[in-house]
Coordinates of C-alpha atoms (C1' of nucleotides) in Angstrom, one line a residue:
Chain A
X48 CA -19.0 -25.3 -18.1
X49 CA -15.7 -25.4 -20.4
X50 CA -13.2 -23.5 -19.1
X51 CA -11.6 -20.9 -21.3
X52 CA -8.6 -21.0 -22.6
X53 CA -6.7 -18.9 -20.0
X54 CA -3.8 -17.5 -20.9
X55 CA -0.5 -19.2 -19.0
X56 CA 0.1 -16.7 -17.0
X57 CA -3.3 -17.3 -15.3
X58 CA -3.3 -20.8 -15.3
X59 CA 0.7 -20.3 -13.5
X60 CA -0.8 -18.3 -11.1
X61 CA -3.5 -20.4 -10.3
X62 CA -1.7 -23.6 -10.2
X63 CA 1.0 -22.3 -8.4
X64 CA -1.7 -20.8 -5.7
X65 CA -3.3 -24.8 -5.9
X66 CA 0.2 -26.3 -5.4
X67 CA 1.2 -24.2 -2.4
X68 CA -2.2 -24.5 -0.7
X69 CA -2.1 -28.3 -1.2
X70 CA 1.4 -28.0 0.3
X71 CA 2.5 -29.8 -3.0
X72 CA 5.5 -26.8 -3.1
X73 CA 6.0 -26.8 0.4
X74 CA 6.0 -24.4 3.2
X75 CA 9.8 -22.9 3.0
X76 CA 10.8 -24.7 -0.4
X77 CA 12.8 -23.4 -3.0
X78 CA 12.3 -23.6 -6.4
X79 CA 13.9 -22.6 -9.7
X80 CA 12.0 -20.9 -12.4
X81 CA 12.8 -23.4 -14.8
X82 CA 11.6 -25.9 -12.6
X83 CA 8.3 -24.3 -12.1
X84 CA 8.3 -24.0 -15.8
X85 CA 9.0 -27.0 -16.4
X86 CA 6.3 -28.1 -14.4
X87 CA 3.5 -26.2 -15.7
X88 CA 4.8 -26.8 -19.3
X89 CA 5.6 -23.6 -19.9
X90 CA 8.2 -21.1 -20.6
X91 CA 9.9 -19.5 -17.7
X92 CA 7.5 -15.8 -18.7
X93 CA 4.1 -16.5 -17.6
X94 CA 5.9 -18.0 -14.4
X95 CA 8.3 -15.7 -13.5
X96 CA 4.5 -12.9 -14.1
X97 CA 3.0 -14.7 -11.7
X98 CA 5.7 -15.7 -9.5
X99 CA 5.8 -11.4 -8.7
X100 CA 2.1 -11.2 -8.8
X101 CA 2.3 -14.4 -5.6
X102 CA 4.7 -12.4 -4.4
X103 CA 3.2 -9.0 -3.9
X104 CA 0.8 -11.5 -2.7
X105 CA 3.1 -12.5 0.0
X106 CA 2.8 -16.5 -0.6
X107 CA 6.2 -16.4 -1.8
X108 CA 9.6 -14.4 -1.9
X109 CA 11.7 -14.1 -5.2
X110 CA 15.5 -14.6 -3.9
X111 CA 17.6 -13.9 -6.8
X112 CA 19.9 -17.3 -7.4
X113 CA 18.3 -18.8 -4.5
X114 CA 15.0 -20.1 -6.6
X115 CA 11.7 -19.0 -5.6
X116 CA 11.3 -19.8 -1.3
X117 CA 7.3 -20.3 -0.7
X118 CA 6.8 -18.1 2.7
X119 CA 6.3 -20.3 5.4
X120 CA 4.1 -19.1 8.5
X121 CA 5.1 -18.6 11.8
X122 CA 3.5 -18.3 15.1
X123 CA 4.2 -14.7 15.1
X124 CA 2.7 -14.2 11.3
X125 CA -0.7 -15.9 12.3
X126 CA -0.9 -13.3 14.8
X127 CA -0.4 -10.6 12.6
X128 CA -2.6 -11.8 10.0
X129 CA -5.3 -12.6 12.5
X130 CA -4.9 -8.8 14.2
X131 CA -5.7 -7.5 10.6
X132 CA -8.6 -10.1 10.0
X133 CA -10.1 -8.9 13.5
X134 CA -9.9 -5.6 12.4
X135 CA -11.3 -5.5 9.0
X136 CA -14.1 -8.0 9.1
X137 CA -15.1 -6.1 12.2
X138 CA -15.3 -3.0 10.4
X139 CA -17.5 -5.1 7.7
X140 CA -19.8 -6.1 10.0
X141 CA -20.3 -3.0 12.0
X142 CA -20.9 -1.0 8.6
X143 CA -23.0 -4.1 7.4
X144 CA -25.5 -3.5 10.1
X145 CA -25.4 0.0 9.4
X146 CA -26.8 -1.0 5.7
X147 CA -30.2 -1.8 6.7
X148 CA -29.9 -5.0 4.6
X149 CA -33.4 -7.1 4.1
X150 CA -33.1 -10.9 4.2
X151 CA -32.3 -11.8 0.8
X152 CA -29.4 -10.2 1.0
X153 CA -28.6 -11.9 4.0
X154 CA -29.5 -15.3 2.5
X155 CA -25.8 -16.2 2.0
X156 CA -24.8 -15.3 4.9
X157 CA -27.5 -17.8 6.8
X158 CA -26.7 -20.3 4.2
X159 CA -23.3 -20.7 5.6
X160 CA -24.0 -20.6 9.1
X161 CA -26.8 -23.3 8.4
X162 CA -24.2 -25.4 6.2
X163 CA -21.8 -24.8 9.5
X164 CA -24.2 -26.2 11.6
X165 CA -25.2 -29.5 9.0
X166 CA -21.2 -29.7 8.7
X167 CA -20.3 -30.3 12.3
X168 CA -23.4 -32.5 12.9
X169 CA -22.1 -34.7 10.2
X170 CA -18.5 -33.9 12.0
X171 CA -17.3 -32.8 8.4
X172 CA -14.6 -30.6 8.7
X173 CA -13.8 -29.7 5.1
X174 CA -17.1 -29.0 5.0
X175 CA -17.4 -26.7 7.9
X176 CA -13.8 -24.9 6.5
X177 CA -15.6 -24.3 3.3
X178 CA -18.6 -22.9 4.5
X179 CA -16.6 -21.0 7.4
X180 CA -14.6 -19.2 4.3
X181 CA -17.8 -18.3 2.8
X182 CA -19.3 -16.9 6.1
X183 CA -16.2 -14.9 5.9
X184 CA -16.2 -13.7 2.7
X185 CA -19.9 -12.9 2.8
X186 CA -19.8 -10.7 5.4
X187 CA -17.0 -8.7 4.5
X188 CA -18.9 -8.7 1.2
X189 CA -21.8 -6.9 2.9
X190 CA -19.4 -4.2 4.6
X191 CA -18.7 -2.9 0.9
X192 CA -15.6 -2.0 0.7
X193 CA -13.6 -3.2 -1.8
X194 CA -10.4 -3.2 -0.4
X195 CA -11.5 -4.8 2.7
X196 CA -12.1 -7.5 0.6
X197 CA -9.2 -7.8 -1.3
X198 CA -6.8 -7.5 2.1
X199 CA -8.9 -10.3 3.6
X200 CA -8.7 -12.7 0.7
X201 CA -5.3 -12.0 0.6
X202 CA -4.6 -12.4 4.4
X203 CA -6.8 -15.8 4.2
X204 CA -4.7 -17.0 1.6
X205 CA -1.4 -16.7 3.5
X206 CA -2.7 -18.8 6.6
X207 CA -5.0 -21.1 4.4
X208 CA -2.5 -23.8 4.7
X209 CA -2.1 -23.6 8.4
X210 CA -5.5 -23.7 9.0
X211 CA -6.1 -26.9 7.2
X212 CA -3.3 -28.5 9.1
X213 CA -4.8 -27.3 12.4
X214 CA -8.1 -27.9 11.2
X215 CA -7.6 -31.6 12.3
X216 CA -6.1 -31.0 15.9
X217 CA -8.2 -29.3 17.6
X218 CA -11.6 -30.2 18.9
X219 CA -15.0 -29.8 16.6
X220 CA -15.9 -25.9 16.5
X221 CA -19.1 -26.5 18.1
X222 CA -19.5 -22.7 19.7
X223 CA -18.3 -20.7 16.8
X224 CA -21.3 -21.1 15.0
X225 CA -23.2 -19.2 18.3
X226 CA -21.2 -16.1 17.4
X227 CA -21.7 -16.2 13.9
X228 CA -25.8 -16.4 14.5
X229 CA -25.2 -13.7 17.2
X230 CA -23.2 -11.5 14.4
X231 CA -25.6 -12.5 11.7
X232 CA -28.9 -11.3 14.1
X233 CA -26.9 -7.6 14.7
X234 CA -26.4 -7.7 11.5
X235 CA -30.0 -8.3 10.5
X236 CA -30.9 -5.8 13.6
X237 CA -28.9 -3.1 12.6
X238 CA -26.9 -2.6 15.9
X239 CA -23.7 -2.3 14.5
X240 CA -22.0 -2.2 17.7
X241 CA -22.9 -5.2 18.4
X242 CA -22.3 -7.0 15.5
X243 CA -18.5 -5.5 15.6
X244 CA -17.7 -6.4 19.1
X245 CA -19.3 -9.7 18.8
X246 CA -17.1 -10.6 15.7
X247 CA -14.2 -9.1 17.4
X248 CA -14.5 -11.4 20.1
X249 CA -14.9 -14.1 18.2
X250 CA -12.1 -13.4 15.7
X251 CA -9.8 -12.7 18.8
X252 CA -10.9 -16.2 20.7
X253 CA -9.8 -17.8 17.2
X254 CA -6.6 -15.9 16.9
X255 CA -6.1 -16.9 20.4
X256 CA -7.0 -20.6 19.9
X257 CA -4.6 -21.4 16.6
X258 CA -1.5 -19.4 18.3
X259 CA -1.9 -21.4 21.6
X260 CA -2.5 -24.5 19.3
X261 CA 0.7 -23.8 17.4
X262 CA 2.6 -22.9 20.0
X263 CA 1.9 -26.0 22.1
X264 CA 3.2 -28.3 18.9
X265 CA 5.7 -26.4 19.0
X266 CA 4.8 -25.7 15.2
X267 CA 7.4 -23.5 14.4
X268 CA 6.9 -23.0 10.7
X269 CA 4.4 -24.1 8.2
Chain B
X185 CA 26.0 8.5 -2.5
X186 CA 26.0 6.6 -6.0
X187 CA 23.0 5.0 -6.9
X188 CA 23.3 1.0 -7.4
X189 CA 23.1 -0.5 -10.5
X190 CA 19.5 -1.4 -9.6
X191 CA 17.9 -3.9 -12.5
X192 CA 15.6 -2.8 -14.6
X193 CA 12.1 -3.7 -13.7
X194 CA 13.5 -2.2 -10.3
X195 CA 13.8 1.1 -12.2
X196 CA 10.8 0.7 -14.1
X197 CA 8.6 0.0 -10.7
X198 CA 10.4 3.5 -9.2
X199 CA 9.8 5.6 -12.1
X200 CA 7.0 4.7 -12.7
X201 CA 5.4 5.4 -9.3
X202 CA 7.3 8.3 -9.2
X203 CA 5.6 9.7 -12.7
X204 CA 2.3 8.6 -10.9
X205 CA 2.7 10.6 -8.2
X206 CA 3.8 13.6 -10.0
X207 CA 0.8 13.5 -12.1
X208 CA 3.1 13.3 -15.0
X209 CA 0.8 9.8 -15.7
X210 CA -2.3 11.3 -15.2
X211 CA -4.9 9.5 -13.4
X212 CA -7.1 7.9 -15.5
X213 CA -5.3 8.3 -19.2
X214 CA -4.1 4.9 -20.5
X215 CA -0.5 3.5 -21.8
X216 CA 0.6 1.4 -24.0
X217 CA 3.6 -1.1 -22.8
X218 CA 5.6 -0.5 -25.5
X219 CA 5.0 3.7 -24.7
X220 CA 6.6 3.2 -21.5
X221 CA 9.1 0.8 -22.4
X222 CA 10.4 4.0 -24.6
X223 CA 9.7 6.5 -22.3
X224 CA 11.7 4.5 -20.0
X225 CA 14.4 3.3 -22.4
X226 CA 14.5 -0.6 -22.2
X227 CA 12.3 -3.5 -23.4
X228 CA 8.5 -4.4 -22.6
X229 CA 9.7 -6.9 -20.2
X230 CA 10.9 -5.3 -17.6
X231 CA 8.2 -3.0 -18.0
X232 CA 5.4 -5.5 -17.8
X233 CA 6.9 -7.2 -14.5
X234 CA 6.7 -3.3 -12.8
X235 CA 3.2 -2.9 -14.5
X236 CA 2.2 -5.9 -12.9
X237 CA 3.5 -5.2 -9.2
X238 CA 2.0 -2.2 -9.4
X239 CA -1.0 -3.6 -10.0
X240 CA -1.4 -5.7 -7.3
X241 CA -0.6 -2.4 -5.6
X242 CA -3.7 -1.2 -6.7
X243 CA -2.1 2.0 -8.2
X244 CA -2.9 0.9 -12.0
X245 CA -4.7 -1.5 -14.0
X246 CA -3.6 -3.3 -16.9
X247 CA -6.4 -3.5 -19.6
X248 CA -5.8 -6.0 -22.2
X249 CA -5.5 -4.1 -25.6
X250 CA -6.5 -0.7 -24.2
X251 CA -4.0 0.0 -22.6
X252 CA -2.3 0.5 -19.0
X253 CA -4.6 2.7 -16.8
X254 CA -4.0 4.7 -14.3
X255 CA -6.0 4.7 -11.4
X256 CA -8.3 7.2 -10.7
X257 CA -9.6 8.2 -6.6
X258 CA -12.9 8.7 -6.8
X259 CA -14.2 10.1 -2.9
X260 CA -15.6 6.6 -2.4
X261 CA -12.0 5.1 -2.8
X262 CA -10.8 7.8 -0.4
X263 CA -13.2 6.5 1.8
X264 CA -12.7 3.0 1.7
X265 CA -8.9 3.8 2.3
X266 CA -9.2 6.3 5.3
X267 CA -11.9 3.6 7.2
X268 CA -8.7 1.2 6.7
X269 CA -6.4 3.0 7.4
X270 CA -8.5 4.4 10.9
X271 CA -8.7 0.5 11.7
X272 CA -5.3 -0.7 11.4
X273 CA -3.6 2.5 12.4
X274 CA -5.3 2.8 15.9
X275 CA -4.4 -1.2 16.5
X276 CA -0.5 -0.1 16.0
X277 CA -1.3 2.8 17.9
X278 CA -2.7 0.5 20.8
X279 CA 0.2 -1.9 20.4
X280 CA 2.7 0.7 20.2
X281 CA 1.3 1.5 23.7
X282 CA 1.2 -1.7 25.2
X283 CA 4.9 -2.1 23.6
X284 CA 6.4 0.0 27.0
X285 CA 8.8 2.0 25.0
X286 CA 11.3 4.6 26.3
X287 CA 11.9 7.6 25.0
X288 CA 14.4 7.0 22.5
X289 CA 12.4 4.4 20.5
X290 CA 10.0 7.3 20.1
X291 CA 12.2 9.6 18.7
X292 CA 11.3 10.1 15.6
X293 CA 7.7 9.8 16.3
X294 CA 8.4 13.0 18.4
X295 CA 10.6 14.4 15.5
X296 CA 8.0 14.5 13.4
X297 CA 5.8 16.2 15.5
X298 CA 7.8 18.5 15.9
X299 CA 8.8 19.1 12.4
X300 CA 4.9 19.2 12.1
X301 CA 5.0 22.0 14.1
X302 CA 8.2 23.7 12.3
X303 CA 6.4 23.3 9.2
X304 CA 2.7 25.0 9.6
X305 CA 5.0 28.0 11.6
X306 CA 6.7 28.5 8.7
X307 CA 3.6 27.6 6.5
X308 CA 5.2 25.2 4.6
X309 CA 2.5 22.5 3.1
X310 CA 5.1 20.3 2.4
X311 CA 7.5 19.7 4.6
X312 CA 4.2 19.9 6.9
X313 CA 2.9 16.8 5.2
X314 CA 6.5 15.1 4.8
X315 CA 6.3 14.7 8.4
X316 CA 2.5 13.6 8.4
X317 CA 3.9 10.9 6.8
X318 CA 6.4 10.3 8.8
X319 CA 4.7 10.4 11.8
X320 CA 2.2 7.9 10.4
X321 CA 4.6 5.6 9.3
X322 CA 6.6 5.7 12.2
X323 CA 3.1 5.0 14.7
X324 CA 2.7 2.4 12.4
X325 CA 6.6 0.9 12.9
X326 CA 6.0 0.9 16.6
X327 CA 2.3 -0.8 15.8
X328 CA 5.2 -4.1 15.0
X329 CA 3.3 -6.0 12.7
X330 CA 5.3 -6.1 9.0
X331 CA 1.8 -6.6 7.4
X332 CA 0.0 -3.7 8.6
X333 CA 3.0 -1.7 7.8
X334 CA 3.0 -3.1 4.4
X335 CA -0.9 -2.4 4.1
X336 CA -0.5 1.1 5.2
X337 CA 1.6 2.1 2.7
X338 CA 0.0 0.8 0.1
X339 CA -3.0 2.5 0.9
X340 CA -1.0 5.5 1.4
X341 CA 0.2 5.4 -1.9
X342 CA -3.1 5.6 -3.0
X343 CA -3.8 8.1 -1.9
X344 CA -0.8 10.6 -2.2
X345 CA -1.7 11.7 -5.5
X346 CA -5.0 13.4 -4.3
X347 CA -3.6 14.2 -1.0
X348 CA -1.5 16.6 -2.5
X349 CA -3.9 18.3 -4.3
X350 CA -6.0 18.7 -1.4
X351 CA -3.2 19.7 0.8
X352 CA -3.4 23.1 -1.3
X353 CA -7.4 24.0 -1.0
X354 CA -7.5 23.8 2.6
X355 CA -6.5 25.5 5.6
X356 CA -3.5 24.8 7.7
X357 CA -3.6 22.1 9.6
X358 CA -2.9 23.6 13.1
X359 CA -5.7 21.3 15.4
X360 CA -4.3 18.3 13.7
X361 CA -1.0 18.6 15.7
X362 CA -2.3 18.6 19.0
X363 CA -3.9 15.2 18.2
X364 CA -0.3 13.4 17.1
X365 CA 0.9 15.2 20.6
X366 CA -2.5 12.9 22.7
X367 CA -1.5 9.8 21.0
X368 CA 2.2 9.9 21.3
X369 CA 1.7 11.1 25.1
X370 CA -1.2 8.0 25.7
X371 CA 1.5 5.7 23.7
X372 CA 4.6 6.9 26.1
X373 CA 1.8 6.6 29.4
X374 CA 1.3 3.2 28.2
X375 CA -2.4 3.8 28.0
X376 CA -3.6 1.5 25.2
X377 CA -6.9 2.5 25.3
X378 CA -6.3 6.1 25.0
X379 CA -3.6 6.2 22.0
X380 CA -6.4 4.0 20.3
X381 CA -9.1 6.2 20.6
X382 CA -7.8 9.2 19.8
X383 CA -5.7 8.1 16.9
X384 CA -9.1 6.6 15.7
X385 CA -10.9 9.9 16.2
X386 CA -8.3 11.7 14.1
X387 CA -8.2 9.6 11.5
X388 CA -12.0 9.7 11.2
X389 CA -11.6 13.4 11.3
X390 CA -9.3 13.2 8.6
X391 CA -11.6 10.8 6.6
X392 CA -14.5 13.5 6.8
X393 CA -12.5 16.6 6.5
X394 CA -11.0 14.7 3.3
X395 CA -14.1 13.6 1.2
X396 CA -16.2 16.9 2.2
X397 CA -13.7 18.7 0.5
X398 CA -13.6 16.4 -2.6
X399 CA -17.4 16.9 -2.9
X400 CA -17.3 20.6 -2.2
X401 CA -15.2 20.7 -5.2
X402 CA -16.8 18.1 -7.0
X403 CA -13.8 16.0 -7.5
X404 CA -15.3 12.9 -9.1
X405 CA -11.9 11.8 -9.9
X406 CA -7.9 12.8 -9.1
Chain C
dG242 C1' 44.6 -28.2 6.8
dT243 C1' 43.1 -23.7 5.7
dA244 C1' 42.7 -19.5 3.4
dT245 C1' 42.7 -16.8 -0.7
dC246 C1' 42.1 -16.2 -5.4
dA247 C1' 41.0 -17.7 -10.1
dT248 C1' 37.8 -20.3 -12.9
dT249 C1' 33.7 -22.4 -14.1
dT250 C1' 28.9 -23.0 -13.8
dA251 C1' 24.3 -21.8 -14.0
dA252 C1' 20.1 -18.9 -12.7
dT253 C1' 18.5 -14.7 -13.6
dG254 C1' 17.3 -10.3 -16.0
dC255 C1' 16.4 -8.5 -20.2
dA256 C1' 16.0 -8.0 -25.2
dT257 C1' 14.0 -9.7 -29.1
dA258 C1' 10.9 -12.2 -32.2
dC259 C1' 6.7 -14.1 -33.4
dG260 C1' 1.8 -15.7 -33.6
dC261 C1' -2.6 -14.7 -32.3
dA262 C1' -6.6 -12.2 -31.4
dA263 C1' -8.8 -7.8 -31.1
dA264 C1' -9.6 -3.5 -33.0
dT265 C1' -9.7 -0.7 -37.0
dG266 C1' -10.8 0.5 -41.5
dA267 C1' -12.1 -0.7 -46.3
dA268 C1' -15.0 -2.7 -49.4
dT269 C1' -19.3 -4.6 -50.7
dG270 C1' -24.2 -5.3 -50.7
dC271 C1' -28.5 -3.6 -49.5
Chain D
dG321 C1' -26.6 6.2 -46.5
dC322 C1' -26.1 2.2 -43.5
dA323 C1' -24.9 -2.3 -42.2
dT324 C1' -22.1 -6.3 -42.9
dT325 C1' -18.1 -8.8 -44.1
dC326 C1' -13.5 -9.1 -44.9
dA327 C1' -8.7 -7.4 -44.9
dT328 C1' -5.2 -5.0 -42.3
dT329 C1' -3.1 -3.3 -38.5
dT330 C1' -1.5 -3.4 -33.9
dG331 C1' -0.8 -4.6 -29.1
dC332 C1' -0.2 -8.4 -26.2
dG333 C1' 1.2 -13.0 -24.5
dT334 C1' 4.7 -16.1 -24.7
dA335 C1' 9.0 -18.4 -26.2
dT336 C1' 13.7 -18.0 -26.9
dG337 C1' 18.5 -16.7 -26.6
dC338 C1' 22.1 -14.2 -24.6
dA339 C1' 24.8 -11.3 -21.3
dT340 C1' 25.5 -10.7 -16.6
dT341 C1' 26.9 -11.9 -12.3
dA342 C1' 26.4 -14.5 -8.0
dA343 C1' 27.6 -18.8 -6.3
dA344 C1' 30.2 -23.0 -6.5
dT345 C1' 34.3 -25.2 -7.5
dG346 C1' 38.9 -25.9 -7.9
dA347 C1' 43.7 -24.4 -7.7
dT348 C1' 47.4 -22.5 -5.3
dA349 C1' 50.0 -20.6 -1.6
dC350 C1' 50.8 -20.5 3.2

DNA sequence: GTATCATTTAATGCATACGCAAATGAATGC
DNA sequence: GCATTCATTTGCGTATGCATTAAATGATAC
């Protein structure tokens, strides 16, 4: 249970991750090394190391005597992000079903579909998030590919922070939870073309649904 | 003509790649900071903040006490890249058609093709796959999305290191041409569907024809 | 009042130093 | 011999200080 030591570098890097996610350093900000430092009580090394590792990241751009600008997203950038994020996880799921995969190692995946389902009776939206991010993860998991996975963590982390904000304005995501059965059953079936068309559908309809969102609040940036 | 000043860890980040390409840090043999501070004649810092960009760029790992490690491919990382680089590639290919561009924004798409051509006349591997590249990079441009770009090249990068030595133990690549001449064509015609398809089948046959030769020759590692 | 140039300010990029922890080797006991 | 403990070395993580240079400020001329 007790954390290890860490060394600063880590904990900057994962505190600075926190801070941006929570919006604490917010979307287009700019901040001085020093200040970060400051902070995180430490010196300006571990911050400025993982300052460039955010940035390769893409959370955040390094502008020389400018301070450190956390990226905001625009309209434009969710649809990128969720163009790749149809791709990739659709990949994972069509080579998921190719992997003949028995139920135990499917276990997860129902888990979170079940803990989607218990999350919007109880109209619990973190909880549904959460357990939406696992489905996610899990099933690019099964695809095994490594650098799937890394891509699509990265790529949820850049719009994390605009999907909590539009989390709360649009209505409860009572269908999604149909494509993710229909996805987890191809899956379980083994007809990979179904299980990739089905979650590229459904990853298009929510690409679709968060631009048009955005676009109608005329949310510009976040 | 003059190169610019360029900082340091700028330097360090360019060199370094460059001695990872040219094999001159071989895959897989490991590197002490302070080595490649020398080689590179400044201070560890500067070096660490490149060792750690190219990290997250998945060309090397840095291995606390042991050492900084070059990457090695092994034909399951060539895989993973290729099925990524299939995915995203035939979505820019599919945008680039739907993008209803003339003939001049496709230029150097049709340069390189050309030079393709040029090249495997006048059997010469390299400036052949200089303008693979090219082309590749260039579909990708038209593709307009910054982070598939960005993606691309990273898993090109990769990847160059064992391209090259494959480029050598296999024929010429004369079919390979005709398939960059469908995809430009289905991207000029507009048709989506087509430029997708085919760019996908290439790439697929460019996966296979790729890790069958890397097992042929038992290559568990480049 | 504005534009240009000199001066100051201050954030960054880098070198350097140091303490710590891991790895290595030596010494001791069995 | 072999294992175990302790001493030594060495590489890394971090703090610190300084030189550089871009930006901000102020001064001067028009």
């Amino acid at each position: 249970m007790s954390d290890k030591p860490a060394s600063s570098s880590q904990r900057a890097l994962h505190e600075l991750r926190e801070k941006i996610f929570a919006g604490e350093l917010a979307a287009g900000s700019d901040h001085l090394e020093s200040e970060l430092a400051e902070q995180l009580n430490m010196s300006r090394t571990p911050v400025r190391e993982a300052v460039l590792m955010l940035e390769s990241q893409g959370l955040l751009e390094m502008r020389p005597r400018k301070g450190v600008r956390i990226r905001p997203l625009a309209p434009e950038d969710m649809a990128e992000i969720y163009d790749i994020l149809t791709e990739l996880e659709s990949l994972a799921a069509e080579r998921a079903a190719q992997a003949d995969l028995d139920e135990d190692e499917l276990k997860d995946l129902a888990k979170a579909i079940d803990d989607m389902d218990i999350a919007i009776a109880q109209s619990d939206l973190d909880a549904w998030a959460n357990a939406d991010d696992r489905f996610h993860a899990e099933l690019v998991r099964l695809g095994r590919n490594e650098r799937i996975m890394s891509i699509v963590h990265m790529m949820s982390d850049q719009v994390r922070r605009a999907r909590m904000t539009t989390l709360f304005m649009r209505p409860l995501p009572t269908k999604s939870n149909e494509d993710h059965r229909r996805v987890y059953q191809a899956i379980k079936d083994g007809d990979a073309k179904t299980a990739r068309e089905t979650h590229r559908d459904h990853r298009r309809e929510a690409k679709k649904i968060i631009v048009d969102l955005l676009q109608k609040h005329r949310l510009r940036f976040l």
